[in-house]
Short mmCIF file of N, CA and C in Angstrom, two decimals:
data_model
loop_
_atom_site.label_atom_id
_atom_site.label_comp_id
_atom_site.label_asym_id
_atom_site.label_seq_id
_atom_site.Cartn_x
_atom_site.Cartn_y
_atom_site.Cartn_z
N MET A 1 -23.89 1.33 7.47
CA MET A 1 -22.78 1.84 6.91
C MET A 1 -22.73 3.40 6.68
N ALA A 2 -22.41 4.23 7.24
CA ALA A 2 -21.87 5.56 6.99
C ALA A 2 -21.62 6.20 5.74
N ALA A 3 -22.88 7.18 5.14
CA ALA A 3 -22.70 7.49 3.41
C ALA A 3 -21.75 8.07 3.12
N LYS A 4 -20.28 8.57 4.41
CA LYS A 4 -19.31 9.28 4.10
C LYS A 4 -18.19 8.36 4.09
N ILE A 5 -18.22 6.89 3.49
CA ILE A 5 -17.48 6.37 3.60
C ILE A 5 -17.62 5.28 1.83
N GLU A 6 -16.75 5.14 1.05
CA GLU A 6 -16.74 4.79 -0.27
C GLU A 6 -16.21 2.96 0.03
N ASP A 7 -16.51 2.54 -0.89
CA ASP A 7 -15.74 1.13 -0.81
C ASP A 7 -14.15 0.86 -1.12
N ARG A 8 -14.23 2.03 -2.00
CA ARG A 8 -12.92 2.06 -2.84
C ARG A 8 -12.06 3.50 -2.50
N ILE A 9 -10.74 3.51 -2.57
CA ILE A 9 -9.81 4.27 -2.24
C ILE A 9 -9.16 4.33 -3.94
N GLU A 10 -8.53 4.88 -4.87
CA GLU A 10 -8.00 4.88 -5.75
C GLU A 10 -7.04 6.23 -5.86
N ARG A 11 -5.85 6.12 -6.37
CA ARG A 11 -4.80 6.96 -6.18
C ARG A 11 -4.26 6.48 -7.43
N ASP A 12 -3.39 7.36 -8.50
CA ASP A 12 -2.26 6.89 -9.46
C ASP A 12 -1.60 7.85 -9.45
N VAL A 13 -0.48 7.91 -10.02
CA VAL A 13 0.55 8.62 -10.16
C VAL A 13 1.80 8.17 -11.46
N LEU A 14 2.14 8.99 -12.01
CA LEU A 14 2.99 8.78 -13.07
C LEU A 14 4.01 8.96 -12.98
N ILE A 15 5.43 7.59 -12.79
CA ILE A 15 6.82 7.80 -12.59
C ILE A 15 7.73 7.72 -13.76
N ALA A 16 8.07 8.51 -13.49
CA ALA A 16 9.41 9.19 -14.54
C ALA A 16 10.78 7.89 -14.72
N ALA A 17 10.46 6.18 -15.33
CA ALA A 17 10.94 5.52 -14.88
C ALA A 17 10.60 4.24 -15.74
N PRO A 18 11.13 3.22 -16.03
CA PRO A 18 10.70 1.93 -16.94
C PRO A 18 10.11 1.16 -15.79
N LEU A 19 9.23 0.55 -16.37
CA LEU A 19 8.14 -0.24 -15.33
C LEU A 19 9.20 -1.22 -14.40
N GLU A 20 10.14 -2.40 -15.03
CA GLU A 20 11.01 -3.13 -14.67
C GLU A 20 11.53 -2.81 -13.31
N ARG A 21 12.13 -1.37 -13.34
CA ARG A 21 12.53 -0.63 -12.50
C ARG A 21 11.72 -0.04 -11.22
N VAL A 22 10.63 0.17 -11.35
CA VAL A 22 9.29 0.64 -10.95
C VAL A 22 9.08 -0.49 -9.79
N TRP A 23 8.62 -1.86 -10.44
CA TRP A 23 8.48 -2.91 -9.81
C TRP A 23 9.65 -3.38 -8.92
N ALA A 24 11.09 -3.67 -9.50
CA ALA A 24 11.85 -4.10 -8.74
C ALA A 24 12.15 -3.04 -7.26
N ILE A 25 12.06 -1.68 -7.46
CA ILE A 25 12.03 -0.73 -6.25
C ILE A 25 10.98 -1.08 -5.28
N LEU A 26 9.52 -1.55 -5.88
CA LEU A 26 8.33 -1.27 -5.10
C LEU A 26 8.41 -2.62 -4.31
N THR A 27 9.21 -3.72 -4.87
CA THR A 27 8.88 -4.82 -4.40
C THR A 27 10.25 -5.35 -3.46
N GLU A 28 11.20 -4.93 -3.60
CA GLU A 28 12.51 -5.17 -2.79
C GLU A 28 12.48 -4.79 -1.55
N THR A 29 12.64 -5.87 -0.92
CA THR A 29 13.31 -5.48 0.56
C THR A 29 13.93 -4.34 1.33
N GLU A 30 14.85 -4.15 0.51
CA GLU A 30 15.82 -3.04 0.92
C GLU A 30 15.03 -1.73 0.70
N HIS A 31 14.00 -1.51 0.22
CA HIS A 31 13.18 -0.38 -0.49
C HIS A 31 11.95 -0.57 -0.14
N MET A 32 11.23 -1.57 0.23
CA MET A 32 9.83 -1.57 0.44
C MET A 32 9.54 -0.33 1.84
N GLY A 33 10.13 -0.33 2.54
CA GLY A 33 9.46 0.80 3.81
C GLY A 33 9.77 2.03 3.22
N ALA A 34 11.05 2.47 2.60
CA ALA A 34 11.36 3.61 2.39
C ALA A 34 9.92 4.17 1.54
N TRP A 35 10.05 3.64 0.53
CA TRP A 35 8.66 4.44 -0.59
C TRP A 35 7.36 4.83 0.03
N PHE A 36 7.08 3.63 1.60
CA PHE A 36 5.79 3.65 1.90
C PHE A 36 5.97 4.60 3.22
N GLY A 37 6.99 5.02 3.53
CA GLY A 37 7.43 6.04 4.45
C GLY A 37 7.54 5.36 5.96
N MET A 38 7.92 4.25 6.23
CA MET A 38 8.54 3.63 7.03
C MET A 38 9.96 2.74 6.70
N PRO A 39 10.51 2.11 8.15
CA PRO A 39 11.80 1.91 7.90
C PRO A 39 11.61 0.35 6.92
N LYS A 40 12.75 -0.10 6.54
CA LYS A 40 12.74 -1.30 5.98
C LYS A 40 12.15 -2.52 6.98
N PRO A 41 11.24 -3.59 6.12
CA PRO A 41 10.65 -4.10 7.27
C PRO A 41 11.10 -5.30 8.27
N THR A 42 10.46 -5.19 8.78
CA THR A 42 11.42 -6.19 10.10
C THR A 42 11.35 -8.16 9.47
N SER A 43 10.29 -7.90 8.75
CA SER A 43 10.41 -9.60 8.19
C SER A 43 9.47 -9.17 7.00
N ALA A 44 10.12 -10.02 6.04
CA ALA A 44 9.55 -9.37 4.21
C ALA A 44 9.44 -11.38 3.79
N ASP A 45 7.82 -11.89 3.61
CA ASP A 45 8.20 -12.88 2.81
C ASP A 45 7.22 -12.86 1.85
N PHE A 46 7.69 -12.15 0.65
CA PHE A 46 7.18 -11.63 -0.33
C PHE A 46 6.90 -12.50 -1.61
N ARG A 47 5.65 -13.25 -1.25
CA ARG A 47 4.86 -14.40 -2.15
C ARG A 47 3.58 -14.36 -1.69
N PRO A 48 2.57 -15.04 -2.63
CA PRO A 48 1.31 -15.16 -1.80
C PRO A 48 1.24 -15.83 -0.69
N GLY A 49 0.21 -15.17 0.33
CA GLY A 49 0.40 -16.13 1.67
C GLY A 49 1.56 -15.66 2.30
N GLY A 50 2.32 -15.19 2.07
CA GLY A 50 3.72 -14.38 2.93
C GLY A 50 3.19 -13.32 3.73
N TRP A 51 3.96 -13.03 4.62
CA TRP A 51 3.91 -11.46 5.58
C TRP A 51 4.90 -10.52 5.44
N VAL A 52 4.69 -9.60 5.32
CA VAL A 52 5.75 -8.44 5.48
C VAL A 52 5.02 -7.65 6.67
N VAL A 53 6.16 -7.41 7.39
CA VAL A 53 5.73 -6.47 8.57
C VAL A 53 6.75 -5.64 8.75
N PHE A 54 5.84 -4.61 9.20
CA PHE A 54 6.62 -3.20 9.11
C PHE A 54 6.42 -2.51 10.40
N GLU A 55 7.61 -1.44 10.92
CA GLU A 55 7.01 -1.07 12.22
C GLU A 55 7.34 0.61 12.27
N HIS A 56 6.12 0.85 12.22
CA HIS A 56 5.92 2.48 12.20
C HIS A 56 6.08 2.96 13.57
N ALA A 57 6.81 4.35 13.47
CA ALA A 57 7.17 5.20 14.33
C ALA A 57 5.75 5.50 15.68
N GLU A 58 4.79 5.75 14.50
CA GLU A 58 3.55 6.41 15.71
C GLU A 58 2.50 4.81 15.58
N PHE A 59 2.28 3.96 14.91
CA PHE A 59 1.40 3.01 14.87
C PHE A 59 1.20 1.45 15.60
N GLY A 60 3.29 1.72 15.53
CA GLY A 60 3.36 0.01 15.78
C GLY A 60 3.87 -0.97 14.69
N GLU A 61 3.81 -2.02 14.94
CA GLU A 61 3.95 -2.69 13.95
C GLU A 61 2.54 -3.52 13.19
N ILE A 62 2.89 -3.19 11.74
CA ILE A 62 1.67 -3.25 10.60
C ILE A 62 2.16 -4.58 10.02
N PRO A 63 1.48 -5.52 10.38
CA PRO A 63 1.43 -6.95 9.30
C PRO A 63 0.69 -6.76 8.09
N VAL A 64 0.96 -7.27 6.76
CA VAL A 64 0.11 -7.26 5.55
C VAL A 64 0.79 -9.08 5.24
N VAL A 65 -0.34 -9.60 4.73
CA VAL A 65 -0.47 -10.53 4.08
C VAL A 65 -0.80 -10.52 2.73
N ILE A 66 0.60 -11.00 1.84
CA ILE A 66 0.37 -10.77 0.40
C ILE A 66 -0.75 -11.72 -0.17
N GLU A 67 -1.51 -11.12 -0.93
CA GLU A 67 -2.60 -11.92 -1.43
C GLU A 67 -2.65 -12.36 -3.31
N ASP A 68 -1.51 -11.57 -3.84
CA ASP A 68 -1.47 -11.83 -5.26
C ASP A 68 -0.06 -11.11 -5.88
N ILE A 69 0.63 -11.80 -6.69
CA ILE A 69 1.49 -11.21 -7.30
C ILE A 69 1.66 -11.76 -8.58
N GLU A 70 1.78 -10.70 -9.70
CA GLU A 70 1.87 -10.70 -10.86
C GLU A 70 2.86 -10.10 -11.54
N ALA A 71 4.15 -10.36 -11.47
CA ALA A 71 5.40 -9.45 -11.97
C ALA A 71 5.34 -9.72 -13.15
N PRO A 72 5.84 -8.32 -13.70
CA PRO A 72 6.06 -7.46 -13.11
C PRO A 72 5.24 -6.36 -13.18
N ARG A 73 3.69 -6.13 -12.85
CA ARG A 73 2.88 -5.92 -13.15
C ARG A 73 1.60 -5.35 -11.72
N ARG A 74 1.60 -6.36 -11.22
CA ARG A 74 0.57 -6.55 -10.26
C ARG A 74 1.14 -6.73 -8.84
N PHE A 75 0.73 -6.10 -7.60
CA PHE A 75 0.86 -7.37 -6.17
C PHE A 75 -0.27 -6.58 -5.57
N SER A 76 -0.94 -7.42 -4.38
CA SER A 76 -2.08 -7.15 -3.68
C SER A 76 -1.74 -7.71 -2.13
N TYR A 77 -1.94 -6.89 -1.23
CA TYR A 77 -2.03 -7.50 -0.09
C TYR A 77 -3.41 -7.11 0.75
N ARG A 78 -3.13 -7.73 2.23
CA ARG A 78 -4.48 -7.38 2.93
C ARG A 78 -4.08 -6.93 4.11
N TRP A 79 -4.73 -5.68 4.58
CA TRP A 79 -4.01 -5.42 6.08
C TRP A 79 -5.41 -5.07 6.70
N ALA A 80 -4.86 -5.17 7.93
CA ALA A 80 -6.59 -4.50 8.87
C ALA A 80 -6.53 -2.95 8.65
N LEU A 81 -8.07 -2.64 8.96
CA LEU A 81 -8.35 -1.43 8.85
C LEU A 81 -8.73 -0.55 9.96
N VAL A 82 -9.11 -1.24 10.93
CA VAL A 82 -9.37 -0.69 12.25
C VAL A 82 -8.29 -1.35 12.99
N ASN A 83 -8.19 -0.53 13.91
CA ASN A 83 -6.83 -0.63 14.94
C ASN A 83 -5.71 -1.28 13.89
N ALA A 84 -5.44 0.05 12.84
CA ALA A 84 -4.28 -0.56 12.10
C ALA A 84 -3.14 -0.25 12.93
N GLY A 85 -2.04 -1.39 12.68
CA GLY A 85 -0.72 -1.17 13.81
C GLY A 85 -1.19 -1.88 14.83
N LYS A 86 -0.08 -1.93 15.66
CA LYS A 86 -0.59 -2.31 17.08
C LYS A 86 -0.17 -3.82 16.76
N GLY A 87 -0.05 -4.48 16.06
CA GLY A 87 0.26 -6.13 15.67
C GLY A 87 -0.95 -6.33 15.03
N THR A 88 -2.07 -5.40 14.15
CA THR A 88 -3.48 -6.18 14.27
C THR A 88 -3.33 -7.06 13.19
N ARG A 89 -3.38 -7.90 12.68
CA ARG A 89 -3.41 -8.77 11.85
C ARG A 89 -4.92 -8.50 11.00
N PRO A 90 -4.74 -8.47 9.61
CA PRO A 90 -5.87 -8.92 8.88
C PRO A 90 -6.94 -9.94 9.20
N THR A 91 -8.40 -9.44 9.11
CA THR A 91 -9.28 -10.72 9.14
C THR A 91 -10.60 -10.58 8.78
N PRO A 92 -11.19 -11.31 8.58
CA PRO A 92 -12.66 -10.82 7.71
C PRO A 92 -13.01 -9.90 8.74
N GLY A 93 -13.88 -8.85 8.10
CA GLY A 93 -14.44 -7.86 9.36
C GLY A 93 -13.60 -7.00 9.33
N ASN A 94 -12.26 -6.85 9.23
CA ASN A 94 -11.44 -6.00 9.57
C ASN A 94 -9.94 -5.87 8.58
N GLU A 95 -10.74 -6.07 7.39
CA GLU A 95 -9.53 -6.05 6.79
C GLU A 95 -10.09 -5.28 5.14
N THR A 96 -9.00 -5.11 4.18
CA THR A 96 -8.94 -4.51 2.86
C THR A 96 -8.05 -5.01 2.35
N LEU A 97 -8.14 -5.09 1.07
CA LEU A 97 -7.41 -5.39 -0.22
C LEU A 97 -6.83 -4.24 -0.65
N VAL A 98 -5.48 -3.83 -0.66
CA VAL A 98 -4.63 -3.14 -1.42
C VAL A 98 -4.08 -3.79 -2.44
N THR A 99 -4.68 -3.04 -3.67
CA THR A 99 -3.67 -3.50 -4.95
C THR A 99 -2.89 -2.28 -5.74
N PHE A 100 -1.60 -2.99 -6.11
CA PHE A 100 -0.63 -1.80 -6.62
C PHE A 100 -0.49 -2.25 -8.40
N THR A 101 -0.90 -1.37 -9.14
CA THR A 101 -0.91 -2.06 -10.69
C THR A 101 0.26 -0.82 -11.18
N LEU A 102 0.92 -1.51 -12.02
CA LEU A 102 1.96 -0.85 -12.95
C LEU A 102 1.52 -1.29 -14.22
N ALA A 103 1.46 -0.08 -15.11
CA ALA A 103 1.54 0.10 -16.53
C ALA A 103 2.28 0.78 -17.50
N GLU A 104 2.88 0.78 -18.91
CA GLU A 104 3.76 1.42 -18.95
C GLU A 104 2.85 2.51 -19.51
N GLU A 105 3.63 3.74 -19.77
CA GLU A 105 2.96 5.15 -20.47
C GLU A 105 3.61 5.95 -20.97
N GLY A 106 4.10 6.15 -22.04
CA GLY A 106 5.11 6.66 -22.72
C GLY A 106 6.23 6.39 -21.97
N ASP A 107 7.54 7.15 -21.90
CA ASP A 107 8.57 6.27 -21.34
C ASP A 107 8.72 6.13 -19.79
N GLY A 108 7.87 6.48 -19.27
CA GLY A 108 7.25 6.00 -17.62
C GLY A 108 6.23 5.01 -17.54
N THR A 109 5.79 4.82 -15.87
CA THR A 109 5.22 3.88 -15.59
C THR A 109 3.92 4.59 -14.80
N ARG A 110 2.87 4.13 -14.82
CA ARG A 110 1.86 4.83 -14.14
C ARG A 110 1.38 3.80 -13.20
N LEU A 111 1.65 4.12 -11.70
CA LEU A 111 1.27 3.18 -10.38
C LEU A 111 0.09 3.51 -10.31
N LYS A 112 -0.76 2.37 -10.18
CA LYS A 112 -2.09 2.94 -9.67
C LYS A 112 -2.20 2.08 -8.07
N VAL A 113 -3.05 2.57 -7.34
CA VAL A 113 -3.05 2.07 -6.08
C VAL A 113 -4.73 2.16 -5.55
N VAL A 114 -5.40 1.06 -5.21
CA VAL A 114 -6.54 0.82 -5.29
C VAL A 114 -6.72 0.12 -3.57
N GLU A 115 -7.78 0.30 -2.65
CA GLU A 115 -7.54 -0.17 -1.71
C GLU A 115 -9.27 -0.21 -1.32
N SER A 116 -9.48 -1.27 -1.56
CA SER A 116 -11.06 -1.82 -1.77
C SER A 116 -11.64 -2.77 -0.80
N GLY A 117 -12.95 -3.16 -0.11
CA GLY A 117 -13.54 -3.95 0.73
C GLY A 117 -13.60 -3.10 1.62
N ILE A 118 -13.82 -1.65 1.72
CA ILE A 118 -13.73 -0.57 3.23
C ILE A 118 -15.11 -0.87 3.76
N THR A 119 -16.44 -1.01 2.99
CA THR A 119 -17.81 -1.00 3.35
C THR A 119 -17.73 -2.10 4.32
N ALA A 120 -16.90 -3.48 3.81
CA ALA A 120 -17.32 -4.69 4.69
C ALA A 120 -16.66 -4.62 6.20
N VAL A 121 -15.87 -3.49 6.20
CA VAL A 121 -14.89 -3.70 7.39
C VAL A 121 -16.33 -3.29 8.33
N GLU A 122 -16.17 -3.73 9.59
CA GLU A 122 -17.22 -4.07 10.81
C GLU A 122 -16.87 -2.86 11.73
N GLY A 123 -17.37 -1.54 12.55
CA GLY A 123 -16.90 -1.22 13.57
C GLY A 123 -17.72 0.19 13.56
N PRO A 124 -17.43 0.92 14.68
CA PRO A 124 -18.44 1.90 14.90
C PRO A 124 -18.08 3.09 13.34
N ASP A 125 -19.12 3.66 13.07
CA ASP A 125 -19.16 4.63 12.25
C ASP A 125 -17.99 5.98 12.16
N ASP A 126 -17.85 6.28 13.19
CA ASP A 126 -17.08 7.54 13.46
C ASP A 126 -15.34 6.87 13.03
N VAL A 127 -14.98 5.58 13.90
CA VAL A 127 -13.91 5.26 13.34
C VAL A 127 -14.07 4.85 11.67
N LEU A 128 -15.11 4.22 11.11
CA LEU A 128 -14.58 3.71 9.94
C LEU A 128 -14.12 4.99 9.14
N GLU A 129 -15.29 5.98 9.75
CA GLU A 129 -15.04 7.30 8.90
C GLU A 129 -13.56 8.27 8.78
N ALA A 130 -13.08 7.57 10.03
CA ALA A 130 -11.63 8.65 10.17
C ALA A 130 -10.45 7.68 9.46
N ARG A 131 -10.85 6.61 9.60
CA ARG A 131 -10.08 5.66 8.78
C ARG A 131 -10.17 5.82 7.55
N PHE A 132 -11.09 5.86 7.01
CA PHE A 132 -11.09 6.11 5.33
C PHE A 132 -10.84 7.52 5.28
N LYS A 133 -10.78 8.51 5.89
CA LYS A 133 -10.48 9.80 5.59
C LYS A 133 -8.98 9.78 5.82
N ASP A 134 -8.52 9.23 6.87
CA ASP A 134 -6.91 8.87 6.55
C ASP A 134 -6.23 8.14 5.74
N ASN A 135 -6.77 7.12 5.14
CA ASN A 135 -6.18 6.35 3.98
C ASN A 135 -6.79 7.18 2.96
N THR A 136 -7.40 7.91 2.62
CA THR A 136 -7.66 8.60 1.30
C THR A 136 -6.35 9.62 1.15
N GLU A 137 -6.36 10.48 2.43
CA GLU A 137 -5.27 11.23 2.41
C GLU A 137 -3.80 10.68 2.26
N GLY A 138 -3.54 9.30 2.85
CA GLY A 138 -2.70 8.36 3.06
C GLY A 138 -2.06 8.50 1.60
N TRP A 139 -3.18 7.57 0.78
CA TRP A 139 -2.66 7.41 -0.46
C TRP A 139 -2.29 7.94 -1.54
N THR A 140 -2.62 9.63 -1.08
CA THR A 140 -2.45 10.92 -2.17
C THR A 140 -0.63 10.62 -1.44
N ILE A 141 -0.44 10.60 -0.10
CA ILE A 141 1.07 11.03 -0.16
C ILE A 141 1.92 10.02 -0.13
N VAL A 142 1.54 8.63 -0.02
CA VAL A 142 2.20 7.38 -0.47
C VAL A 142 2.63 7.46 -1.66
N THR A 143 1.58 7.33 -2.87
CA THR A 143 1.73 7.50 -4.23
C THR A 143 2.73 8.74 -4.68
N GLU A 144 2.98 9.72 -3.81
CA GLU A 144 3.43 10.83 -4.23
C GLU A 144 5.32 10.44 -3.89
N ALA A 145 5.22 9.86 -2.68
CA ALA A 145 6.45 9.48 -1.92
C ALA A 145 6.97 8.53 -2.98
N ALA A 146 6.33 7.69 -3.11
CA ALA A 146 6.60 6.30 -4.29
C ALA A 146 7.52 6.77 -5.71
N ARG A 147 7.03 7.93 -6.28
CA ARG A 147 7.01 8.67 -7.30
C ARG A 147 8.45 9.47 -7.10
N LYS A 148 8.65 10.15 -6.13
CA LYS A 148 10.09 10.73 -5.37
C LYS A 148 10.74 9.62 -5.38
N TYR A 149 10.69 9.01 -4.62
CA TYR A 149 11.97 7.98 -4.21
C TYR A 149 12.44 7.31 -5.39
N VAL A 150 11.30 6.52 -6.72
CA VAL A 150 11.77 5.75 -7.42
C VAL A 150 12.65 6.67 -8.30
N GLU A 151 12.25 7.98 -9.02
CA GLU A 151 12.66 8.91 -9.74
C GLU A 151 14.81 9.54 -8.77
N GLU A 152 14.45 9.71 -7.98
CA GLU A 152 15.50 9.59 -7.09
C GLU A 152 16.65 8.84 -7.48
N ILE A 153 15.94 7.52 -7.11
CA ILE A 153 16.99 6.31 -7.48
C ILE A 153 17.59 6.23 -8.79
N VAL A 154 16.45 6.40 -9.68
CA VAL A 154 16.91 6.27 -11.00
C VAL A 154 17.87 7.30 -11.74
N SER A 155 17.29 8.39 -11.29
CA SER A 155 18.33 9.75 -11.48
C SER A 155 19.73 9.27 -10.88
N GLY A 156 20.20 8.51 -10.13
CA GLY A 156 21.14 8.45 -9.35
C GLY A 156 21.61 9.11 -8.04
N GLY A 157 20.10 9.97 -7.54
CA GLY A 157 20.11 11.06 -6.51
C GLY A 157 20.31 10.67 -5.29
#
């Protein structure tokens, strides 16, 4: 495994909204794609073992399988790291675990996103390094987009 790849990517952001409202917006089908920078899921079975499928303009179909839900504080899913999109389903050797955790902080909610299991993914080092870099940048964009989206809805904007 290349030294440029770490096993985890962690990002967090403080959202000016109550925890229950943040949870609802992150997990309700009508909002799911919007804060993630995609359209509404083409299918959504939001329960452990259920599949949520997004249609991304650039990458095509992105299926994720829900791993765990502890409403209203935590949910996680698995998705494919290599060949992400194109309908590639997560499988051992090509999947990472993405965990979203919410915690009350003052009048707001701290959203923490952790993608883990990266070093267990099999593939050419250059491909894995590129995906690690893309996802590291991507989670920064997604957490900020989630903050803006939730705050806009909560403020009535």
